[in-house]
Amino acid sequence: MFGVNVSPFLLSATIKHHIEKYREQYPAATELLDTCLYVDDVISGADDISQALKISKDADTIMKDASMKLRKWNSNDQALMKTWEYEGLETHPRLSENDSGVQSSKVLGILWNVIHDYFTIDVKGLLELDTSKPVTKRIVLQSAGKIYDPVGFLSPYTIKLKCLLQELWLRKLAWDDELPPDIYATWLQWRFIHNCRTRSAKIKGPLTSQEVSYAENWLIHSLHEKEFPEEMRKLLGGRVKTDLTTLYEELEGKLRTLESLGRTREKYGDFLIPLVESCLLEEVLLAWERSGNQEWPDTKNSRSLEHLMNFLRKEVQGEEMVLFARSGFTPKEPL
């Protein structure tokens, strides 16, 4: 009867008829064989080794009476595997300890790593799709059929594709119409999750406006709270050797970077002014204090960062004029 369409049904009917004789004697094993038999594979489990051992031995006894031997017993518990071997049950072959291969077997067509106790679902079929052609509704439907998941482990993942197909039908797209940009982006995000052994997966794809804003804020945070103070500390540590022109150019460059990122100097003035003042030479700092009292005595923002930078620019220009005057207005090289 092997190879005939009705063979699986006949096998199931024969086993169900046979095990009914043992329902009172072996209730747990009978229930196991009645509900957990898939064609010729028994797939079940137990809460502890003693329970698993009893059920497996009882099931083996029941099937032996019908001249059907249960073979290749397999478990993720090594102690249970050794106990089965000791009891004379034929276990699933294992690789040797020196073998670098993966200890796995198939359960309903899904690879089961019995050492680390995890399942591997093959989604390589998604990578075999022809990406040189435009993605259409037909290709999306083909993608749904390339994932073999009889138990439903990937339901949180595959349901997204089913919802995407519903959206395609609602938009009345033909089978060979190219996907709109928004649906195409969603399809790409769905497709490129594969070979994932982590407990969670983070979808990668086009950045959203929220993510762009987050990245910009992170850059501002890094520049303000790390790089800028570090530069100030360096200048403070070597301020005796740092001339006013160099200090001004360093500060101006940093502030222009902040402005290019859409941040005004005034917004961060309260944070930056003390850092800048700590880098000034004593005579420059005193001049800055005097200039604030003289030029803007009644202005609320007299100590704004903009005023400080204007003051430093004037000081730099004045210092350059002094140096130029001291040179005697003579060129450094003969004409």
Coordinates of C-alpha atoms in Angstrom, one line a residue:
M1 CA 0.0 0.0 0.0
F2 CA 3.0 2.3 0.1
G3 CA 2.9 5.1 -2.5
V4 CA -0.9 5.1 -2.7
N5 CA -2.7 8.3 -1.9
V6 CA -4.7 6.7 0.9
S7 CA -1.7 5.2 2.6
P8 CA -1.3 7.8 5.3
F9 CA -5.0 7.5 6.2
L10 CA -4.8 3.7 6.4
L11 CA -1.7 3.9 8.6
S12 CA -3.4 6.3 11.0
A13 CA -6.6 4.3 11.1
T14 CA -4.7 1.1 11.8
I15 CA -2.7 2.7 14.7
K16 CA -5.8 4.2 16.2
H17 CA -7.6 0.9 16.1
H18 CA -4.6 -0.9 17.7
I19 CA -3.9 1.5 20.6
E20 CA -7.5 1.5 21.8
K21 CA -6.8 -1.9 23.5
Y22 CA -4.2 -0.2 25.8
R23 CA -6.1 3.0 26.8
E24 CA -6.8 1.7 30.3
Q25 CA -3.4 0.1 30.8
Y26 CA -1.3 2.9 29.4
P27 CA -3.5 6.0 29.3
A28 CA -0.7 8.6 28.9
A29 CA 1.1 6.6 26.1
T30 CA -2.2 5.9 24.3
E31 CA -3.1 9.6 24.4
L32 CA 0.4 10.4 23.0
L33 CA 0.1 8.0 20.1
D34 CA -3.5 9.2 19.4
T35 CA -2.8 12.9 19.3
C36 CA 1.0 13.4 18.6
L37 CA 1.5 11.0 15.7
Y38 CA 2.2 12.8 12.4
V39 CA 2.2 10.1 9.6
D40 CA 5.2 8.0 10.9
D41 CA 6.7 10.5 13.4
V42 CA 5.8 10.9 17.1
I43 CA 6.4 14.4 18.3
S44 CA 5.8 15.2 21.9
G45 CA 7.5 16.1 25.2
A46 CA 7.4 15.8 29.0
D47 CA 8.0 17.9 32.0
D48 CA 10.8 15.7 33.4
I49 CA 13.0 12.8 32.6
S50 CA 11.1 10.2 34.6
Q51 CA 7.8 11.1 32.9
A52 CA 9.4 11.1 29.5
L53 CA 11.1 7.7 30.1
K54 CA 7.8 6.1 31.2
I55 CA 5.7 7.4 28.3
S56 CA 8.4 6.4 25.8
K57 CA 8.7 2.9 27.2
D58 CA 5.0 2.4 27.3
A59 CA 4.6 3.7 23.7
D60 CA 7.4 1.4 22.6
T61 CA 5.6 -1.6 24.2
I62 CA 2.3 -0.8 22.6
M63 CA 3.8 -0.5 19.1
K64 CA 5.9 -3.6 19.5
D65 CA 2.7 -5.6 20.0
A66 CA 1.6 -4.5 16.5
S67 CA 5.1 -5.4 15.1
M68 CA 5.8 -1.7 14.7
K69 CA 9.1 -0.6 16.2
L70 CA 9.6 3.0 17.3
R71 CA 13.1 4.0 16.3
K72 CA 15.4 7.1 16.4
W73 CA 14.3 8.4 19.8
N74 CA 15.7 12.0 20.2
S75 CA 15.7 14.6 22.9
N76 CA 17.5 17.8 23.9
D77 CA 18.3 16.2 27.3
Q78 CA 21.6 14.1 27.2
A79 CA 20.7 12.2 30.3
L80 CA 17.5 11.0 28.8
M81 CA 19.3 9.9 25.6
K82 CA 21.7 7.8 27.7
T83 CA 18.8 6.3 29.7
W84 CA 17.1 5.3 26.5
E85 CA 20.2 3.6 25.3
Y86 CA 20.5 1.8 28.6
E87 CA 16.9 0.6 28.3
G88 CA 17.5 -0.7 24.8
L89 CA 15.6 1.9 22.9
E90 CA 17.1 2.9 19.5
T91 CA 18.2 6.5 19.7
H92 CA 18.8 9.0 16.9
P93 CA 22.5 8.9 15.8
R94 CA 24.6 11.7 17.2
L95 CA 27.9 13.2 16.0
S96 CA 31.0 12.5 17.9
E97 CA 32.4 15.1 20.3
N98 CA 35.3 15.8 18.0
D99 CA 33.0 16.4 15.0
S100 CA 32.4 20.1 14.3
G101 CA 29.1 19.5 12.6
V102 CA 25.8 20.7 13.9
Q103 CA 23.8 18.2 16.0
S104 CA 20.4 18.6 14.4
S105 CA 17.5 16.5 13.2
K106 CA 14.3 17.4 11.4
V107 CA 10.9 17.8 13.1
L108 CA 8.1 18.2 10.6
G109 CA 10.6 19.3 8.0
I110 CA 12.2 22.0 10.4
L111 CA 15.8 21.6 11.6
W112 CA 16.0 21.2 15.3
N113 CA 19.4 21.7 17.0
V114 CA 19.2 19.2 19.9
I115 CA 22.2 20.5 21.7
H116 CA 21.3 24.1 22.0
D117 CA 17.6 23.4 21.6
Y118 CA 16.5 25.8 18.9
F119 CA 14.8 25.5 15.5
T120 CA 16.1 26.8 12.2
I121 CA 13.7 27.8 9.5
D122 CA 15.2 28.0 6.0
V123 CA 14.2 31.2 4.2
K124 CA 16.9 31.0 1.5
G125 CA 14.1 30.9 -1.1
L126 CA 13.6 34.6 -0.5
L127 CA 17.1 35.3 -1.6
E128 CA 16.5 33.4 -4.8
L129 CA 13.9 35.9 -6.0
D130 CA 14.9 37.8 -9.2
T131 CA 15.6 41.3 -7.9
S132 CA 16.7 42.5 -11.3
K133 CA 13.0 42.9 -12.3
P134 CA 10.5 45.3 -10.7
V135 CA 8.8 43.9 -7.6
T136 CA 5.1 43.2 -8.3
K137 CA 2.1 41.7 -6.5
R138 CA 2.9 38.4 -8.1
I139 CA 6.4 38.4 -6.6
V140 CA 5.0 39.3 -3.1
L141 CA 2.7 36.3 -3.3
Q142 CA 5.6 34.1 -4.4
S143 CA 7.5 35.3 -1.4
A144 CA 4.8 34.2 0.9
G145 CA 4.9 30.7 -0.5
K146 CA 8.7 30.3 -0.1
I147 CA 8.5 30.1 3.7
Y148 CA 7.8 26.6 5.2
D149 CA 6.5 27.1 8.7
P150 CA 4.0 24.4 9.6
V151 CA 4.0 25.1 13.3
G152 CA 3.6 28.9 13.0
F153 CA 6.8 30.0 14.6
L154 CA 7.1 32.9 12.2
S155 CA 3.5 34.0 12.3
P156 CA 4.5 37.5 13.8
Y157 CA 6.8 37.8 10.8
T158 CA 4.6 36.3 8.0
I159 CA 1.5 38.1 9.1
K160 CA 3.1 41.4 7.9
L161 CA 3.3 40.0 4.3
K162 CA -0.3 38.9 4.4
C163 CA -1.3 42.4 5.5
L164 CA 0.8 43.8 2.7
L165 CA -1.0 41.6 0.2
Q166 CA -4.3 42.9 1.6
E167 CA -3.1 46.5 1.0
L168 CA -2.2 45.6 -2.6
W169 CA -5.7 44.3 -3.2
L170 CA -7.3 47.4 -1.7
R171 CA -5.2 49.6 -4.0
K172 CA -6.4 47.4 -6.9
L173 CA -3.0 46.8 -8.3
A174 CA -2.7 44.3 -11.2
W175 CA -0.5 41.2 -10.8
D176 CA 2.4 42.7 -12.8
D177 CA 2.1 46.3 -11.7
E178 CA 5.2 47.6 -9.9
L179 CA 4.8 48.3 -6.2
P180 CA 4.4 51.9 -5.1
P181 CA 7.4 53.3 -3.3
D182 CA 5.9 53.1 0.2
I183 CA 4.8 49.5 -0.2
Y184 CA 8.1 48.6 -1.8
A185 CA 10.0 50.0 1.3
T186 CA 7.8 47.9 3.6
W187 CA 8.4 44.8 1.5
L188 CA 12.2 45.4 1.6
Q189 CA 12.1 45.7 5.4
W190 CA 10.1 42.5 5.6
R191 CA 12.3 40.5 3.2
F192 CA 15.8 41.2 4.6
I193 CA 15.5 39.4 8.0
H194 CA 17.2 36.1 7.6
N195 CA 19.7 33.8 9.3
C196 CA 18.8 35.5 12.6
R197 CA 19.7 33.7 15.8
T198 CA 19.1 36.7 18.1
R199 CA 16.1 36.9 20.4
S200 CA 15.0 40.1 18.7
A201 CA 15.5 41.6 15.3
K202 CA 15.7 45.3 14.4
I203 CA 14.4 46.3 11.0
K204 CA 16.8 48.3 8.9
G205 CA 15.6 50.5 6.0
P206 CA 15.1 54.1 4.9
L207 CA 15.4 56.5 7.8
T208 CA 12.2 58.1 9.1
S209 CA 12.0 61.8 10.0
Q210 CA 12.0 60.7 13.7
E211 CA 15.3 58.8 13.2
V212 CA 16.9 61.7 11.3
S213 CA 16.0 64.0 14.1
Y214 CA 17.4 61.6 16.6
A215 CA 20.7 61.3 14.7
E216 CA 21.0 65.1 14.5
N217 CA 20.3 65.5 18.2
W218 CA 22.9 62.8 18.9
L219 CA 25.5 64.7 16.8
I220 CA 24.7 67.9 18.6
H221 CA 25.0 66.2 22.0
S222 CA 28.3 64.7 21.0
L223 CA 29.7 68.0 19.7
H224 CA 28.5 70.1 22.7
E225 CA 29.0 67.8 25.6
K226 CA 32.1 65.9 24.5
E227 CA 34.1 67.5 21.7
F228 CA 33.6 71.1 22.5
P229 CA 34.4 70.8 26.3
E230 CA 37.4 68.6 25.4
E231 CA 38.8 71.3 23.1
M232 CA 38.2 73.9 25.8
R233 CA 40.1 71.8 28.3
K234 CA 43.0 71.4 25.9
L235 CA 43.1 75.1 25.4
L236 CA 42.8 75.7 29.1
G237 CA 45.7 73.3 29.8
G238 CA 47.9 75.1 27.3
R239 CA 46.6 78.6 27.4
V240 CA 49.9 80.1 28.2
K241 CA 51.2 78.9 24.8
T242 CA 47.9 79.6 23.0
D243 CA 47.8 83.1 21.3
L244 CA 44.5 85.0 21.1
T245 CA 44.2 84.5 17.3
T246 CA 44.4 80.7 17.5
L247 CA 41.9 80.7 20.3
Y248 CA 39.5 82.8 18.3
E249 CA 39.8 80.7 15.2
E250 CA 39.2 77.5 17.2
L251 CA 36.1 78.9 18.8
E252 CA 34.8 80.4 15.6
G253 CA 35.2 77.1 13.7
K254 CA 33.3 75.1 16.4
L255 CA 30.5 77.6 16.5
R256 CA 30.1 77.7 12.8
T257 CA 29.7 73.9 12.9
L258 CA 26.9 74.3 15.4
E259 CA 25.2 76.9 13.2
S260 CA 25.4 74.6 10.2
L261 CA 23.5 72.0 12.1
G262 CA 20.7 74.5 12.7
R263 CA 21.6 75.5 16.2
T264 CA 22.0 79.2 17.1
R265 CA 24.8 80.4 19.3
E266 CA 22.4 82.0 21.7
K267 CA 20.6 78.8 22.5
Y268 CA 23.8 77.4 24.0
G269 CA 25.4 80.6 25.2
D270 CA 24.8 79.9 28.9
F271 CA 26.7 76.6 28.5
L272 CA 29.5 77.8 26.3
I273 CA 30.4 81.2 27.7
P274 CA 32.0 79.9 31.0
L275 CA 34.1 77.5 28.9
V276 CA 35.3 80.2 26.6
E277 CA 36.0 82.6 29.5
S278 CA 38.1 80.0 31.3
C279 CA 40.4 79.8 28.2
L280 CA 41.1 83.6 28.1
L281 CA 44.3 85.1 29.3
E282 CA 43.9 87.2 32.5
E283 CA 44.3 90.6 30.8
V284 CA 41.9 89.6 28.0
L285 CA 39.3 88.4 30.5
L286 CA 39.6 91.7 32.5
A287 CA 39.2 93.7 29.2
W288 CA 36.1 91.6 28.5
E289 CA 34.6 92.4 31.9
R290 CA 35.2 96.1 31.4
S291 CA 33.8 96.1 27.9
G292 CA 30.6 94.6 29.1
N293 CA 30.1 97.2 31.7
Q294 CA 30.9 100.1 29.4
E295 CA 29.3 99.1 26.1
W296 CA 26.1 97.3 27.2
P297 CA 25.4 98.5 30.8
D298 CA 21.6 98.2 30.5
T299 CA 21.3 95.3 28.1
K300 CA 20.0 92.0 29.5
N301 CA 22.0 89.9 27.1
S302 CA 25.2 91.9 27.6
R303 CA 27.1 88.7 28.3
S304 CA 25.8 86.8 25.3
L305 CA 28.1 84.5 23.3
E306 CA 27.7 86.7 20.2
H307 CA 29.0 89.7 22.2
L308 CA 31.9 87.7 23.5
M309 CA 32.9 86.6 19.9
N310 CA 32.6 90.2 18.7
F311 CA 34.9 91.3 21.5
L312 CA 37.4 88.6 20.7
R313 CA 37.4 89.5 17.0
K314 CA 38.1 93.1 17.9
E315 CA 40.9 92.1 20.2
V316 CA 42.4 89.9 17.5
Q317 CA 42.2 92.7 15.0
G318 CA 43.8 95.1 17.5
E319 CA 46.6 92.6 18.3
E320 CA 47.3 92.3 14.6
M321 CA 47.5 96.0 14.2
V322 CA 49.9 96.3 17.1
L323 CA 52.1 93.6 15.5
F324 CA 52.0 95.3 12.2
A325 CA 53.0 98.6 13.8
R326 CA 55.9 97.0 15.7
S327 CA 57.2 95.6 12.4
G328 CA 57.8 99.2 11.3
F329 CA 55.5 98.8 8.3
T330 CA 58.3 97.0 6.5
P331 CA 57.8 93.9 4.5
K332 CA 59.4 90.7 5.8
E333 CA 61.0 90.0 2.4
P334 CA 62.7 92.5 0.1
L335 CA 60.7 93.7 -2.9

